Coordinates of C-alpha atoms in Angstrom, one line a residue:
X1 CA 0.0 0.0 0.0
X2 CA 1.3 3.4 -0.9
X3 CA 2.4 5.5 2.0
X4 CA 0.4 8.8 2.1
X5 CA 2.7 11.9 2.2
X6 CA 1.8 14.9 4.2
X7 CA 4.5 16.9 2.4
X8 CA 7.2 16.6 -0.1
X9 CA 8.8 13.1 0.0
X10 CA 12.3 14.5 0.3
X11 CA 11.3 16.3 3.6
X12 CA 9.3 13.4 4.9
X13 CA 11.8 11.6 7.2
X14 CA 9.3 8.9 8.2
X15 CA 8.7 8.0 4.5
X16 CA 12.5 8.0 3.8
X17 CA 13.3 5.8 6.8
X18 CA 10.6 3.3 5.9
X19 CA 11.3 3.2 2.2
X20 CA 14.9 4.1 1.6
X21 CA 16.9 2.1 4.3
X22 CA 19.5 0.9 1.7
X23 CA 20.0 4.4 0.4
X24 CA 20.5 5.8 3.9
X25 CA 23.1 3.1 4.6
X26 CA 24.9 4.2 1.4
X27 CA 24.8 7.8 2.5
X28 CA 26.3 7.0 5.9
X29 CA 29.1 4.9 4.3
X30 CA 29.8 7.6 1.8
X31 CA 29.9 10.4 4.5
X32 CA 33.8 10.6 4.5
X33 CA 33.7 11.6 0.8
X34 CA 31.8 14.8 1.7
X35 CA 35.1 16.1 3.2
X36 CA 37.1 15.8 0.0
X37 CA 34.2 16.8 -2.3
X38 CA 33.7 20.0 -0.2
X39 CA 37.4 20.8 -0.5
X40 CA 37.2 20.6 -4.3
X41 CA 34.2 23.0 -4.3
X42 CA 36.3 25.7 -2.7
X43 CA 39.4 24.9 -4.8
X44 CA 37.3 25.3 -8.0
X45 CA 35.7 28.6 -7.0
X46 CA 37.0 32.0 -7.9
X47 CA 36.4 33.4 -4.4
X48 CA 39.3 35.5 -3.1
X49 CA 39.5 36.1 0.7
X50 CA 41.2 38.8 2.7
X51 CA 43.4 37.8 5.6
X52 CA 42.8 40.8 7.8
X53 CA 39.2 40.3 9.0
X54 CA 38.4 41.5 12.5
X55 CA 35.5 39.2 13.3
X56 CA 33.3 36.5 11.8
X57 CA 29.5 36.4 11.4
X58 CA 27.9 33.0 10.5
X59 CA 24.2 33.0 9.5
X60 CA 22.3 29.7 9.7
X61 CA 19.3 28.0 11.1
X62 CA 19.1 24.4 12.3
X63 CA 21.0 21.6 10.6
X64 CA 23.6 21.6 9.3
X65 CA 24.8 25.2 9.8
X66 CA 24.4 25.4 13.6
X67 CA 25.9 21.9 14.1
X68 CA 28.9 22.8 12.0
X69 CA 29.4 26.0 14.0
X70 CA 29.1 24.1 17.3
X71 CA 31.6 21.6 16.1
X72 CA 33.9 24.4 15.2
X73 CA 33.6 25.8 18.7
X74 CA 33.9 22.5 20.5
X75 CA 37.1 21.2 18.9
X76 CA 39.9 22.6 20.9
X77 CA 42.5 22.0 18.2
X78 CA 40.6 24.4 15.9
X79 CA 41.8 27.7 17.2
X80 CA 39.9 30.8 16.0
X81 CA 42.1 33.8 15.7
X82 CA 39.3 36.3 15.8
X83 CA 35.8 36.4 17.4
X84 CA 33.0 34.5 15.7
X85 CA 29.2 34.6 16.2
X86 CA 26.3 32.6 14.9
X87 CA 22.9 34.3 14.2
X88 CA 19.6 32.7 13.1
X89 CA 17.5 35.9 12.5
X90 CA 17.7 38.9 10.2
X91 CA 18.7 41.1 13.2
X92 CA 22.2 42.1 12.4
X93 CA 24.7 42.8 15.3
X94 CA 25.7 46.4 15.5
X95 CA 29.4 45.5 15.4
X96 CA 29.2 44.1 11.8
X97 CA 31.4 46.1 9.5
X98 CA 33.4 45.9 6.2
X99 CA 36.0 44.0 8.3
X100 CA 33.6 41.2 9.1
X101 CA 33.8 37.9 7.3
X102 CA 30.2 37.0 6.7
X103 CA 29.1 33.5 5.8
X104 CA 25.6 32.4 5.1
X105 CA 24.7 28.7 5.3
X106 CA 21.5 27.2 3.9
X107 CA 21.4 23.6 2.6
X108 CA 18.3 24.2 0.5
X109 CA 19.0 27.8 -0.2
X110 CA 15.4 28.7 0.8
X111 CA 15.7 29.2 4.5
X112 CA 13.7 32.3 5.2
X113 CA 15.7 33.6 8.1
X114 CA 18.9 33.3 6.1
X115 CA 17.5 35.0 3.1
X116 CA 16.2 37.9 5.2
X117 CA 19.5 38.3 6.9
X118 CA 21.3 38.2 3.5
X119 CA 18.9 40.9 2.1
X120 CA 19.5 43.1 5.2
X121 CA 23.3 42.8 4.8
X122 CA 23.5 43.4 1.1
X123 CA 21.2 46.4 1.4
X124 CA 24.0 47.8 3.7
X125 CA 26.6 47.0 1.1
X126 CA 28.3 44.0 2.9
X127 CA 29.9 41.1 1.1
X128 CA 28.7 37.6 1.9
X129 CA 29.9 34.1 1.1
X130 CA 27.0 31.7 0.8
X131 CA 27.2 27.9 1.2
X132 CA 24.2 26.1 -0.4
X133 CA 23.0 23.6 -2.9
X134 CA 20.9 26.2 -4.8
X135 CA 17.5 27.6 -4.2
X136 CA 16.7 31.3 -3.8
X137 CA 20.1 32.0 -2.3
X138 CA 21.8 30.8 -5.5
X139 CA 19.4 33.0 -7.5
X140 CA 20.3 36.0 -5.4
X141 CA 24.0 35.4 -6.0
X142 CA 23.4 35.3 -9.8
X143 CA 22.1 38.9 -9.7
X144 CA 24.1 40.4 -6.8
X145 CA 27.9 40.8 -6.9
X146 CA 28.1 41.1 -3.2
X147 CA 27.1 37.5 -2.7
X148 CA 29.7 34.9 -3.6
X149 CA 28.4 31.4 -3.8
X150 CA 30.0 28.0 -2.8
X151 CA 27.7 25.5 -4.5
X152 CA 27.7 21.8 -3.5
X153 CA 25.6 19.1 -5.0
X154 CA 23.9 16.7 -2.5
X155 CA 20.5 15.1 -2.6
X156 CA 20.4 14.7 1.2
X157 CA 18.4 15.8 4.2
X158 CA 20.1 18.9 5.6
X159 CA 21.5 17.0 8.7
X160 CA 23.2 14.5 6.4
X161 CA 25.1 17.2 4.6
X162 CA 27.1 18.2 7.7
X163 CA 30.4 17.1 6.1
X164 CA 30.0 19.6 3.3
X165 CA 29.1 22.6 5.5
X166 CA 31.6 21.8 8.2
X167 CA 34.5 21.5 5.8
X168 CA 33.5 24.5 3.7
X169 CA 33.2 26.6 6.8
X170 CA 36.6 25.5 8.1
X171 CA 38.2 26.0 4.7
X172 CA 36.9 29.5 4.3
X173 CA 38.2 30.5 7.8
X174 CA 41.5 28.8 7.1
X175 CA 42.0 30.7 3.8
X176 CA 41.1 33.9 5.5
X177 CA 43.8 33.3 8.1
X178 CA 41.1 33.3 10.8
X179 CA 41.6 29.7 11.9
X180 CA 44.6 27.4 12.7
X181 CA 44.2 23.7 12.8
X182 CA 46.8 22.0 15.0
X183 CA 48.4 18.8 13.9
X184 CA 47.5 18.9 10.2
X185 CA 49.5 19.9 7.2
X186 CA 48.4 22.4 4.5
X187 CA 48.7 21.8 0.8
X188 CA 50.1 24.2 -1.8
X189 CA 46.8 26.0 -2.1
X190 CA 46.8 26.8 1.6
X191 CA 43.8 24.7 2.5
X192 CA 43.5 22.1 5.2
X193 CA 45.1 18.7 4.5
X194 CA 42.1 16.5 4.7
X195 CA 44.2 13.4 3.9
X196 CA 45.9 14.0 7.2
X197 CA 42.5 14.4 8.9
X198 CA 41.3 11.2 7.4
X199 CA 44.4 9.3 8.5
X200 CA 44.1 10.6 12.0
X201 CA 40.5 9.6 12.2
X202 CA 41.4 6.2 10.8
X203 CA 44.1 5.6 13.5
X204 CA 41.8 6.9 16.3
X205 CA 39.0 4.5 15.3
X206 CA 41.4 1.6 15.1
X207 CA 42.6 2.3 18.6
X208 CA 39.2 2.9 20.0
X209 CA 37.3 -0.1 18.5
X210 CA 39.8 -2.4 16.9
X211 CA 37.3 -5.1 16.2
X212 CA 35.3 -3.0 13.8
X213 CA 36.3 -3.3 10.1
X214 CA 37.2 0.1 8.5
X215 CA 37.1 0.7 4.8
X216 CA 39.1 3.7 3.6
X217 CA 37.5 5.7 0.7
X218 CA 39.6 6.4 -2.3

């Protein structure tokens, strides 16, 4: 019997969990590849970043933006060199200036609060880096020079795209000289060495639970 949908199937988690178990398993197994794919997104972009920002403003609501920001705050090895703040409304802090690195994160590109904040900021002439899969945020970037887009492709629920958002956020901060990541090398393009990150995670998992088989993505 067909399962009745109360809303779009892609947003109906009950439907997905009932009907797409195999696909969900594939997504989980493929999660590490989000790191390298995200790195390629920034490498292939033409975004140029200053290295003298005074502070950071991240705009995001729910998953994966807020989780990525909390991870950034919680990992002690990630040392922010300048203050950072996360907002989830269009109310812009008074301290935001041309020396603020502004990053807007919306998986769908249609998050109302993020769009409203972006509009408020661009009206005041501020530049914004947007991380998204498309939607209205992408449309705005097509017509407004102040919005620079980092577009990733992922047919996932927002919470399952954490790898993309986390890596892109870290990469932006690292390229802007706003973040230092202890223990990991940097490649010739001055980005985080995710091969080193993967190797460290691999060793950690082997030591923590040696009986679990680990398959390294290539």
